[in-house]
Amino acid sequence: MTLLFICAGLEPGRDGVGDYTRRLAAACIARGHPCTLLALHDPHIARRHDDTSDALHVIRLPADSPWPERLAYAVDRTLRLAPDWISWQFVAYGFHPRGFLPATLLQAAASFRGPLCHVMLHELWLGLEVGAPLRDRALGWLQRRGVTCLLDQLDADVVHTSNVTYRAALGREGYDSDVLPLFGNVPIAPDPSSPSAHFTGVTFGTLHPQWQPAATADWLLATARRHQRTPVLVALGRAGAHAAALLGVFRERGIAVTETGELDHASVSRL
């Protein structure tokens, strides 16, 4: 069975969905299924890449190139590959800084359906939470139109998303989906020789202003006390512009907070 995975970007270590897709494809190859990865909007390259390494065929199209040019090349390669399944590993922000899908992509989407089509929606749209600000709801309305248009164009055989909240939101729009739990991108380190005196909470990557961290901080405190450990919070990666205010909620409650910046996989796993 030949597989084509479509995503936005594939720069190792710089695109979470891209890293996930690489690992997924590697696992499929190990089970005897030839795979190709196609990045339609890769901001980390200046020219087109189309090559094979370690049995994995990777096509990366630069975000600076005109959409019609990229899509024409991608459609041609898809037709030549003739995969049995096409799997969209989708997050709207990978294609536009505000999560708006280009009309040219939506118009061409049906060309990337294949004999069998799968869509994994890693994210949906803004404004899902109760009491969301008007701005988020307005942006979310535009984002939702793009996502639903893409789903209509693809008419996928299988639709997955990452959690029950997203599944419910898709159901309200008339789309059936199932939850597909995400595997980790970080190998598991061996257990430490002695138990830690700390109860450690970890955040990964950008901290978004929609997050209300007080409940998490209270839970971390209560759970650490129940286990007679000291609560700590470690913020991994690029936490973003709102990190100081959000992490301050933990510090105000006496929880020690460490901001690490980017770390290698081994260092992350040892946490």
PDB file of C-alpha atoms in Angstrom:
ATOM      1  CA  MET A   1       0.000   0.000   0.000  1.00  0.00           C
ATOM      2  CA  THR A   2       1.524   3.327  -1.066  1.00  0.00           C
ATOM      3  CA  LEU A   3       0.891   6.409   1.049  1.00  0.00           C
ATOM      4  CA  LEU A   4       1.165  10.142   0.422  1.00  0.00           C
ATOM      5  CA  PHE A   5       1.185  12.426   3.468  1.00  0.00           C
ATOM      6  CA  ILE A   6       0.409  16.111   2.886  1.00  0.00           C
ATOM      7  CA  CYS A   7       1.268  18.822   5.398  1.00  0.00           C
ATOM      8  CA  ALA A   8       2.444  22.445   5.417  1.00  0.00           C
ATOM      9  CA  GLY A   9       6.130  22.251   6.396  1.00  0.00           C
ATOM     10  CA  LEU A  10       8.756  19.589   7.017  1.00  0.00           C
ATOM     11  CA  GLU A  11      11.765  21.368   8.522  1.00  0.00           C
ATOM     12  CA  PRO A  12      13.051  18.961  11.217  1.00  0.00           C
ATOM     13  CA  GLY A  13      12.664  20.392  14.697  1.00  0.00           C
ATOM     14  CA  ARG A  14      10.834  23.514  13.465  1.00  0.00           C
ATOM     15  CA  ASP A  15       7.385  22.175  12.626  1.00  0.00           C
ATOM     16  CA  GLY A  16       5.529  20.010  15.124  1.00  0.00           C
ATOM     17  CA  VAL A  17       3.078  18.517  12.633  1.00  0.00           C
ATOM     18  CA  GLY A  18       5.930  18.004  10.171  1.00  0.00           C
ATOM     19  CA  ASP A  19       7.959  16.092  12.775  1.00  0.00           C
ATOM     20  CA  TYR A  20       4.893  14.022  13.656  1.00  0.00           C
ATOM     21  CA  THR A  21       4.325  13.223   9.984  1.00  0.00           C
ATOM     22  CA  ARG A  22       7.940  12.166   9.476  1.00  0.00           C
ATOM     23  CA  ARG A  23       7.725   9.741  12.394  1.00  0.00           C
ATOM     24  CA  LEU A  24       4.390   8.393  11.206  1.00  0.00           C
ATOM     25  CA  ALA A  25       5.766   7.798   7.710  1.00  0.00           C
ATOM     26  CA  ALA A  26       8.892   6.118   9.098  1.00  0.00           C
ATOM     27  CA  ALA A  27       6.705   3.715  11.084  1.00  0.00           C
ATOM     28  CA  CYS A  28       4.658   2.928   7.960  1.00  0.00           C
ATOM     29  CA  ILE A  29       7.825   2.294   5.922  1.00  0.00           C
ATOM     30  CA  ALA A  30       9.077  -0.070   8.634  1.00  0.00           C
ATOM     31  CA  ARG A  31       5.882  -2.062   8.087  1.00  0.00           C
ATOM     32  CA  GLY A  32       6.436  -2.297   4.345  1.00  0.00           C
ATOM     33  CA  HIS A  33       4.366   0.632   3.042  1.00  0.00           C
ATOM     34  CA  PRO A  34       6.188   3.039   0.664  1.00  0.00           C
ATOM     35  CA  CYS A  35       5.608   6.656   1.715  1.00  0.00           C
ATOM     36  CA  THR A  36       5.999  10.130   0.264  1.00  0.00           C
ATOM     37  CA  LEU A  37       5.813  13.356   2.247  1.00  0.00           C
ATOM     38  CA  LEU A  38       4.571  16.503   0.506  1.00  0.00           C
ATOM     39  CA  ALA A  39       4.981  19.903   2.190  1.00  0.00           C
ATOM     40  CA  LEU A  40       2.886  22.464   0.327  1.00  0.00           C
ATOM     41  CA  HIS A  41       3.935  25.624   2.204  1.00  0.00           C
ATOM     42  CA  ASP A  42       7.397  25.214   3.709  1.00  0.00           C
ATOM     43  CA  PRO A  43       8.801  28.518   5.034  1.00  0.00           C
ATOM     44  CA  HIS A  44      12.248  27.103   5.808  1.00  0.00           C
ATOM     45  CA  ILE A  45      13.481  26.544   2.245  1.00  0.00           C
ATOM     46  CA  ALA A  46      14.188  28.868  -0.668  1.00  0.00           C
ATOM     47  CA  ARG A  47      13.897  26.348  -3.499  1.00  0.00           C
ATOM     48  CA  ARG A  48      12.009  23.153  -4.210  1.00  0.00           C
ATOM     49  CA  HIS A  49      13.288  19.887  -2.718  1.00  0.00           C
ATOM     50  CA  ASP A  50      12.322  16.523  -4.216  1.00  0.00           C
ATOM     51  CA  ASP A  51      14.497  13.609  -3.160  1.00  0.00           C
ATOM     52  CA  THR A  52      14.623  10.304  -1.299  1.00  0.00           C
ATOM     53  CA  SER A  53      16.625   9.540   1.840  1.00  0.00           C
ATOM     54  CA  ASP A  54      16.454   6.455   4.068  1.00  0.00           C
ATOM     55  CA  ALA A  55      13.624   5.069   1.891  1.00  0.00           C
ATOM     56  CA  LEU A  56      11.489   8.176   2.518  1.00  0.00           C
ATOM     57  CA  HIS A  57      10.543  10.311  -0.486  1.00  0.00           C
ATOM     58  CA  VAL A  58      10.233  13.967   0.564  1.00  0.00           C
ATOM     59  CA  ILE A  59       8.858  16.822  -1.549  1.00  0.00           C
ATOM     60  CA  ARG A  60       9.078  20.314  -0.056  1.00  0.00           C
ATOM     61  CA  LEU A  61       7.676  23.369  -1.813  1.00  0.00           C
ATOM     62  CA  PRO A  62       8.831  26.820  -0.621  1.00  0.00           C
ATOM     63  CA  ALA A  63       6.231  29.130   0.873  1.00  0.00           C
ATOM     64  CA  ASP A  64       7.642  32.068  -1.105  1.00  0.00           C
ATOM     65  CA  SER A  65       6.745  30.485  -4.453  1.00  0.00           C
ATOM     66  CA  PRO A  66       3.384  31.405  -6.045  1.00  0.00           C
ATOM     67  CA  TRP A  67       0.569  29.084  -5.017  1.00  0.00           C
ATOM     68  CA  PRO A  68      -0.416  28.197  -8.620  1.00  0.00           C
ATOM     69  CA  GLU A  69       3.164  27.131  -9.383  1.00  0.00           C
ATOM     70  CA  ARG A  70       3.421  24.994  -6.257  1.00  0.00           C
ATOM     71  CA  LEU A  71       0.039  23.374  -6.735  1.00  0.00           C
ATOM     72  CA  ALA A  72       0.689  22.557 -10.385  1.00  0.00           C
ATOM     73  CA  TYR A  73       3.893  20.755  -9.406  1.00  0.00           C
ATOM     74  CA  ALA A  74       2.220  19.005  -6.472  1.00  0.00           C
ATOM     75  CA  VAL A  75      -0.722  17.805  -8.574  1.00  0.00           C
ATOM     76  CA  ASP A  76       1.635  16.464 -11.242  1.00  0.00           C
ATOM     77  CA  ARG A  77       3.734  14.572  -8.672  1.00  0.00           C
ATOM     78  CA  THR A  78       0.603  13.205  -7.013  1.00  0.00           C
ATOM     79  CA  LEU A  79      -0.698  11.871 -10.325  1.00  0.00           C
ATOM     80  CA  ARG A  80       2.663  10.264 -11.069  1.00  0.00           C
ATOM     81  CA  LEU A  81       2.900   8.703  -7.616  1.00  0.00           C
ATOM     82  CA  ALA A  82      -0.685   7.356  -7.777  1.00  0.00           C
ATOM     83  CA  PRO A  83      -0.841   6.584  -4.032  1.00  0.00           C
ATOM     84  CA  ASP A  84      -3.421   4.208  -2.583  1.00  0.00           C
ATOM     85  CA  TRP A  85      -4.093   6.602   0.310  1.00  0.00           C
ATOM     86  CA  ILE A  86      -3.594  10.341   0.670  1.00  0.00           C
ATOM     87  CA  SER A  87      -3.409  11.539   4.277  1.00  0.00           C
ATOM     88  CA  TRP A  88      -3.722  15.248   5.069  1.00  0.00           C
ATOM     89  CA  GLN A  89      -1.937  16.134   8.312  1.00  0.00           C
ATOM     90  CA  PHE A  90      -3.639  19.465   8.724  1.00  0.00           C
ATOM     91  CA  VAL A  91      -3.210  22.612  10.777  1.00  0.00           C
ATOM     92  CA  ALA A  92      -4.458  25.849   9.228  1.00  0.00           C
ATOM     93  CA  TYR A  93      -1.722  28.023  10.732  1.00  0.00           C
ATOM     94  CA  GLY A  94       0.803  26.059   8.711  1.00  0.00           C
ATOM     95  CA  PHE A  95      -0.623  27.624   5.549  1.00  0.00           C
ATOM     96  CA  HIS A  96      -1.216  31.200   6.734  1.00  0.00           C
ATOM     97  CA  PRO A  97      -0.105  33.196   9.818  1.00  0.00           C
ATOM     98  CA  ARG A  98      -3.751  33.807  10.780  1.00  0.00           C
ATOM     99  CA  GLY A  99      -5.052  30.385   9.799  1.00  0.00           C
ATOM    100  CA  PHE A 100      -6.852  31.449   6.609  1.00  0.00           C
ATOM    101  CA  LEU A 101      -6.670  28.881   3.814  1.00  0.00           C
ATOM    102  CA  PRO A 102      -5.828  30.347   0.378  1.00  0.00           C
ATOM    103  CA  ALA A 103      -8.597  30.113  -2.206  1.00  0.00           C
ATOM    104  CA  THR A 104      -6.173  28.555  -4.696  1.00  0.00           C
ATOM    105  CA  LEU A 105      -5.475  25.703  -2.284  1.00  0.00           C
ATOM    106  CA  LEU A 106      -9.169  25.091  -1.647  1.00  0.00           C
ATOM    107  CA  GLN A 107      -9.920  25.098  -5.374  1.00  0.00           C
ATOM    108  CA  ALA A 108      -7.185  22.525  -6.010  1.00  0.00           C
ATOM    109  CA  ALA A 109      -7.885  20.347  -2.960  1.00  0.00           C
ATOM    110  CA  ALA A 110      -9.971  17.769  -4.820  1.00  0.00           C
ATOM    111  CA  SER A 111      -6.901  16.969  -6.931  1.00  0.00           C
ATOM    112  CA  PHE A 112      -5.252  15.657  -3.761  1.00  0.00           C
ATOM    113  CA  ARG A 113      -8.049  13.338  -2.762  1.00  0.00           C
ATOM    114  CA  GLY A 114      -6.706  10.071  -4.190  1.00  0.00           C
ATOM    115  CA  PRO A 115      -8.573   6.745  -4.352  1.00  0.00           C
ATOM    116  CA  LEU A 116      -8.824   6.831  -0.558  1.00  0.00           C
ATOM    117  CA  CYS A 117      -8.500   9.983   1.524  1.00  0.00           C
ATOM    118  CA  HIS A 118      -7.718  10.542   5.198  1.00  0.00           C
ATOM    119  CA  VAL A 119      -7.690  13.859   7.069  1.00  0.00           C
ATOM    120  CA  MET A 120      -6.110  14.368  10.478  1.00  0.00           C
ATOM    121  CA  LEU A 121      -7.167  17.732  11.911  1.00  0.00           C
ATOM    122  CA  HIS A 122      -4.520  18.572  14.497  1.00  0.00           C
ATOM    123  CA  GLU A 123      -6.246  21.908  15.186  1.00  0.00           C
ATOM    124  CA  LEU A 124      -9.588  23.450  14.201  1.00  0.00           C
ATOM    125  CA  TRP A 125     -10.327  27.159  14.660  1.00  0.00           C
ATOM    126  CA  LEU A 126     -10.372  29.919  17.257  1.00  0.00           C
ATOM    127  CA  GLY A 127     -13.351  30.789  19.442  1.00  0.00           C
ATOM    128  CA  LEU A 128     -14.415  27.300  20.520  1.00  0.00           C
ATOM    129  CA  GLU A 129     -14.305  28.024  24.252  1.00  0.00           C
ATOM    130  CA  VAL A 130     -17.238  29.504  26.161  1.00  0.00           C
ATOM    131  CA  GLY A 131     -16.838  33.260  26.524  1.00  0.00           C
ATOM    132  CA  ALA A 132     -14.275  33.574  23.744  1.00  0.00           C
ATOM    133  CA  PRO A 133     -13.496  37.213  22.830  1.00  0.00           C
ATOM    134  CA  LEU A 134     -15.303  38.712  19.847  1.00  0.00           C
ATOM    135  CA  ARG A 135     -12.037  38.953  17.906  1.00  0.00           C
ATOM    136  CA  ASP A 136     -11.353  35.225  18.344  1.00  0.00           C
ATOM    137  CA  ARG A 137     -14.894  34.338  17.333  1.00  0.00           C
ATOM    138  CA  ALA A 138     -14.645  36.514  14.218  1.00  0.00           C
ATOM    139  CA  LEU A 139     -11.307  35.017  13.201  1.00  0.00           C
ATOM    140  CA  GLY A 140     -12.622  31.571  14.068  1.00  0.00           C
ATOM    141  CA  TRP A 141     -15.618  32.069  11.782  1.00  0.00           C
ATOM    142  CA  LEU A 142     -13.294  32.744   8.849  1.00  0.00           C
ATOM    143  CA  GLN A 143     -11.010  29.858   9.794  1.00  0.00           C
ATOM    144  CA  ARG A 144     -13.982  27.515  10.141  1.00  0.00           C
ATOM    145  CA  ARG A 145     -15.178  28.388   6.648  1.00  0.00           C
ATOM    146  CA  GLY A 146     -11.781  27.378   5.275  1.00  0.00           C
ATOM    147  CA  VAL A 147     -11.648  24.094   7.184  1.00  0.00           C
ATOM    148  CA  THR A 148     -15.189  23.072   6.237  1.00  0.00           C
ATOM    149  CA  CYS A 149     -14.597  24.033   2.602  1.00  0.00           C
ATOM    150  CA  LEU A 150     -11.487  21.839   2.566  1.00  0.00           C
ATOM    151  CA  LEU A 151     -13.413  18.924   4.077  1.00  0.00           C
ATOM    152  CA  ASP A 152     -16.168  19.347   1.497  1.00  0.00           C
ATOM    153  CA  GLN A 153     -13.657  19.368  -1.352  1.00  0.00           C
ATOM    154  CA  LEU A 154     -11.817  16.296  -0.083  1.00  0.00           C
ATOM    155  CA  ASP A 155     -14.912  14.282   0.927  1.00  0.00           C
ATOM    156  CA  ALA A 156     -12.555  12.143   3.006  1.00  0.00           C
ATOM    157  CA  ASP A 157     -13.140   8.456   3.685  1.00  0.00           C
ATOM    158  CA  VAL A 158     -11.730   8.834   7.210  1.00  0.00           C
ATOM    159  CA  VAL A 159     -11.539  11.974   9.371  1.00  0.00           C
ATOM    160  CA  HIS A 160      -9.602  12.066  12.630  1.00  0.00           C
ATOM    161  CA  THR A 161      -8.905  14.768  15.168  1.00  0.00           C
ATOM    162  CA  SER A 162      -6.901  14.861  18.376  1.00  0.00           C
ATOM    163  CA  ASN A 163      -9.508  15.247  21.154  1.00  0.00           C
ATOM    164  CA  VAL A 164     -13.194  14.949  22.010  1.00  0.00           C
ATOM    165  CA  THR A 165     -13.731  18.742  22.048  1.00  0.00           C
ATOM    166  CA  TYR A 166     -12.670  18.996  18.415  1.00  0.00           C
ATOM    167  CA  ARG A 167     -14.747  15.938  17.532  1.00  0.00           C
ATOM    168  CA  ALA A 168     -17.828  17.592  19.034  1.00  0.00           C
ATOM    169  CA  ALA A 169     -17.132  20.835  17.139  1.00  0.00           C
ATOM    170  CA  LEU A 170     -16.833  18.930  13.866  1.00  0.00           C
ATOM    171  CA  GLY A 171     -20.059  17.104  14.660  1.00  0.00           C
ATOM    172  CA  ARG A 172     -21.876  20.416  15.059  1.00  0.00           C
ATOM    173  CA  GLU A 173     -20.724  21.295  11.536  1.00  0.00           C
ATOM    174  CA  GLY A 174     -22.054  17.995  10.188  1.00  0.00           C
ATOM    175  CA  TYR A 175     -18.802  16.008   9.937  1.00  0.00           C
ATOM    176  CA  ASP A 176     -18.279  12.586  11.475  1.00  0.00           C
ATOM    177  CA  SER A 177     -14.829  12.055  12.968  1.00  0.00           C
ATOM    178  CA  ASP A 178     -12.970   9.869  15.434  1.00  0.00           C
ATOM    179  CA  VAL A 179     -10.313  10.742  17.985  1.00  0.00           C
ATOM    180  CA  LEU A 180      -6.821   9.534  17.106  1.00  0.00           C
ATOM    181  CA  PRO A 181      -4.492   9.915  20.111  1.00  0.00           C
ATOM    182  CA  LEU A 182      -1.146  11.523  19.286  1.00  0.00           C
ATOM    183  CA  PHE A 183       2.104   9.693  19.931  1.00  0.00           C
ATOM    184  CA  GLY A 184       5.061  11.611  21.321  1.00  0.00           C
ATOM    185  CA  ASN A 185       7.958  12.891  19.233  1.00  0.00           C
ATOM    186  CA  VAL A 186      10.428  12.403  22.105  1.00  0.00           C
ATOM    187  CA  PRO A 187      11.931   8.950  22.878  1.00  0.00           C
ATOM    188  CA  ILE A 188      11.350   7.790  26.463  1.00  0.00           C
ATOM    189  CA  ALA A 189      14.421   7.979  28.720  1.00  0.00           C
ATOM    190  CA  PRO A 190      15.218   5.161  31.183  1.00  0.00           C
ATOM    191  CA  ASP A 191      13.688   5.510  34.632  1.00  0.00           C
ATOM    192  CA  PRO A 192      15.945   7.377  37.085  1.00  0.00           C
ATOM    193  CA  SER A 193      17.710   5.285  39.697  1.00  0.00           C
ATOM    194  CA  SER A 194      16.036   7.174  42.552  1.00  0.00           C
ATOM    195  CA  PRO A 195      12.637   8.912  42.741  1.00  0.00           C
ATOM    196  CA  SER A 196      12.542  12.686  42.440  1.00  0.00           C
ATOM    197  CA  ALA A 197      11.536  14.921  45.325  1.00  0.00           C
ATOM    198  CA  HIS A 198       9.719  17.120  42.804  1.00  0.00           C
ATOM    199  CA  PHE A 199       6.334  16.824  41.130  1.00  0.00           C
ATOM    200  CA  THR A 200       7.024  18.367  37.726  1.00  0.00           C
ATOM    201  CA  GLY A 201       4.537  19.918  35.339  1.00  0.00           C
ATOM    202  CA  VAL A 202       5.690  20.668  31.803  1.00  0.00           C
ATOM    203  CA  THR A 203       4.464  22.987  29.055  1.00  0.00           C
ATOM    204  CA  PHE A 204       5.602  22.556  25.454  1.00  0.00           C
ATOM    205  CA  GLY A 205       6.109  25.431  23.058  1.00  0.00           C
ATOM    206  CA  THR A 206       4.041  28.574  22.714  1.00  0.00           C
ATOM    207  CA  LEU A 207       1.770  29.570  25.593  1.00  0.00           C
ATOM    208  CA  HIS A 208      -1.388  31.074  24.154  1.00  0.00           C
ATOM    209  CA  PRO A 209      -3.230  33.984  25.787  1.00  0.00           C
ATOM    210  CA  GLN A 210      -6.509  32.016  25.755  1.00  0.00           C
ATOM    211  CA  TRP A 211      -5.087  29.682  28.402  1.00  0.00           C
ATOM    212  CA  GLN A 212      -6.314  30.359  31.934  1.00  0.00           C
ATOM    213  CA  PRO A 213      -3.531  28.800  34.026  1.00  0.00           C
ATOM    214  CA  ALA A 214      -4.952  29.289  37.539  1.00  0.00           C
ATOM    215  CA  ALA A 215      -6.784  25.945  37.545  1.00  0.00           C
ATOM    216  CA  THR A 216      -3.662  24.141  36.327  1.00  0.00           C
ATOM    217  CA  ALA A 217      -1.530  25.830  38.988  1.00  0.00           C
ATOM    218  CA  ASP A 218      -3.998  24.877  41.733  1.00  0.00           C
ATOM    219  CA  TRP A 219      -4.096  21.278  40.496  1.00  0.00           C
ATOM    220  CA  LEU A 220      -0.289  21.097  40.409  1.00  0.00           C
ATOM    221  CA  LEU A 221      -0.076  22.372  43.985  1.00  0.00           C
ATOM    222  CA  ALA A 222      -2.743  20.007  45.303  1.00  0.00           C
ATOM    223  CA  THR A 223      -1.345  16.949  43.536  1.00  0.00           C
ATOM    224  CA  ALA A 224       2.219  17.650  44.676  1.00  0.00           C
ATOM    225  CA  ARG A 225       1.048  17.996  48.282  1.00  0.00           C
ATOM    226  CA  ARG A 226      -0.911  14.756  48.060  1.00  0.00           C
ATOM    227  CA  HIS A 227       2.244  12.948  46.962  1.00  0.00           C
ATOM    228  CA  GLN A 228       4.381  14.873  49.461  1.00  0.00           C
ATOM    229  CA  ARG A 229       6.543  16.402  46.763  1.00  0.00           C
ATOM    230  CA  THR A 230       7.565  19.910  45.798  1.00  0.00           C
ATOM    231  CA  PRO A 231       5.691  21.309  42.774  1.00  0.00           C
ATOM    232  CA  VAL A 232       7.737  22.738  39.901  1.00  0.00           C
ATOM    233  CA  LEU A 233       6.850  23.835  36.394  1.00  0.00           C
ATOM    234  CA  VAL A 234       9.177  23.576  33.396  1.00  0.00           C
ATOM    235  CA  ALA A 235       8.347  25.579  30.252  1.00  0.00           C
ATOM    236  CA  LEU A 236      10.042  23.917  27.285  1.00  0.00           C
ATOM    237  CA  GLY A 237      10.781  25.517  23.934  1.00  0.00           C
ATOM    238  CA  ARG A 238       9.840  28.958  22.670  1.00  0.00           C
ATOM    239  CA  ALA A 239       7.129  29.983  25.153  1.00  0.00           C
ATOM    240  CA  GLY A 240       6.227  33.184  23.308  1.00  0.00           C
ATOM    241  CA  ALA A 241       5.223  36.745  24.096  1.00  0.00           C
ATOM    242  CA  HIS A 242       2.585  35.873  26.723  1.00  0.00           C
ATOM    243  CA  ALA A 243       4.824  33.580  28.778  1.00  0.00           C
ATOM    244  CA  ALA A 244       5.733  36.093  31.485  1.00  0.00           C
ATOM    245  CA  ALA A 245       2.126  36.810  32.442  1.00  0.00           C
ATOM    246  CA  LEU A 246       0.932  33.205  32.214  1.00  0.00           C
ATOM    247  CA  LEU A 247       3.864  31.687  34.075  1.00  0.00           C
ATOM    248  CA  GLY A 248       3.579  34.451  36.668  1.00  0.00           C
ATOM    249  CA  VAL A 249       0.357  32.796  37.879  1.00  0.00           C
ATOM    250  CA  PHE A 250       2.408  29.767  38.958  1.00  0.00           C
ATOM    251  CA  ARG A 251       5.118  31.889  40.555  1.00  0.00           C
ATOM    252  CA  GLU A 252       2.496  33.828  42.543  1.00  0.00           C
ATOM    253  CA  ARG A 253       1.416  30.515  44.094  1.00  0.00           C
ATOM    254  CA  GLY A 254       4.961  29.659  45.143  1.00  0.00           C
ATOM    255  CA  ILE A 255       5.622  27.196  42.324  1.00  0.00           C
ATOM    256  CA  ALA A 256       9.174  27.339  40.992  1.00  0.00           C
ATOM    257  CA  VAL A 257       9.180  27.915  37.220  1.00  0.00           C
ATOM    258  CA  THR A 258      12.052  27.179  34.837  1.00  0.00           C
ATOM    259  CA  GLU A 259      12.051  28.368  31.228  1.00  0.00           C
ATOM    260  CA  THR A 260      14.499  26.218  29.262  1.00  0.00           C
ATOM    261  CA  GLY A 261      14.246  27.488  25.702  1.00  0.00           C
ATOM    262  CA  GLU A 262      14.847  24.838  23.053  1.00  0.00           C
ATOM    263  CA  LEU A 263      16.381  21.533  24.190  1.00  0.00           C
ATOM    264  CA  ASP A 264      17.465  18.355  22.446  1.00  0.00           C
ATOM    265  CA  HIS A 265      15.293  15.240  22.694  1.00  0.00           C
ATOM    266  CA  ALA A 266      17.455  13.534  25.318  1.00  0.00           C
ATOM    267  CA  SER A 267      17.309  16.532  27.658  1.00  0.00           C
ATOM    268  CA  VAL A 268      13.538  16.789  27.282  1.00  0.00           C
ATOM    269  CA  SER A 269      13.060  13.086  27.949  1.00  0.00           C
ATOM    270  CA  ARG A 270      15.104  13.184  31.155  1.00  0.00           C
ATOM    271  CA  LEU A 271      12.611  15.634  32.628  1.00  0.00           C
TER     272      LEU A 271
END
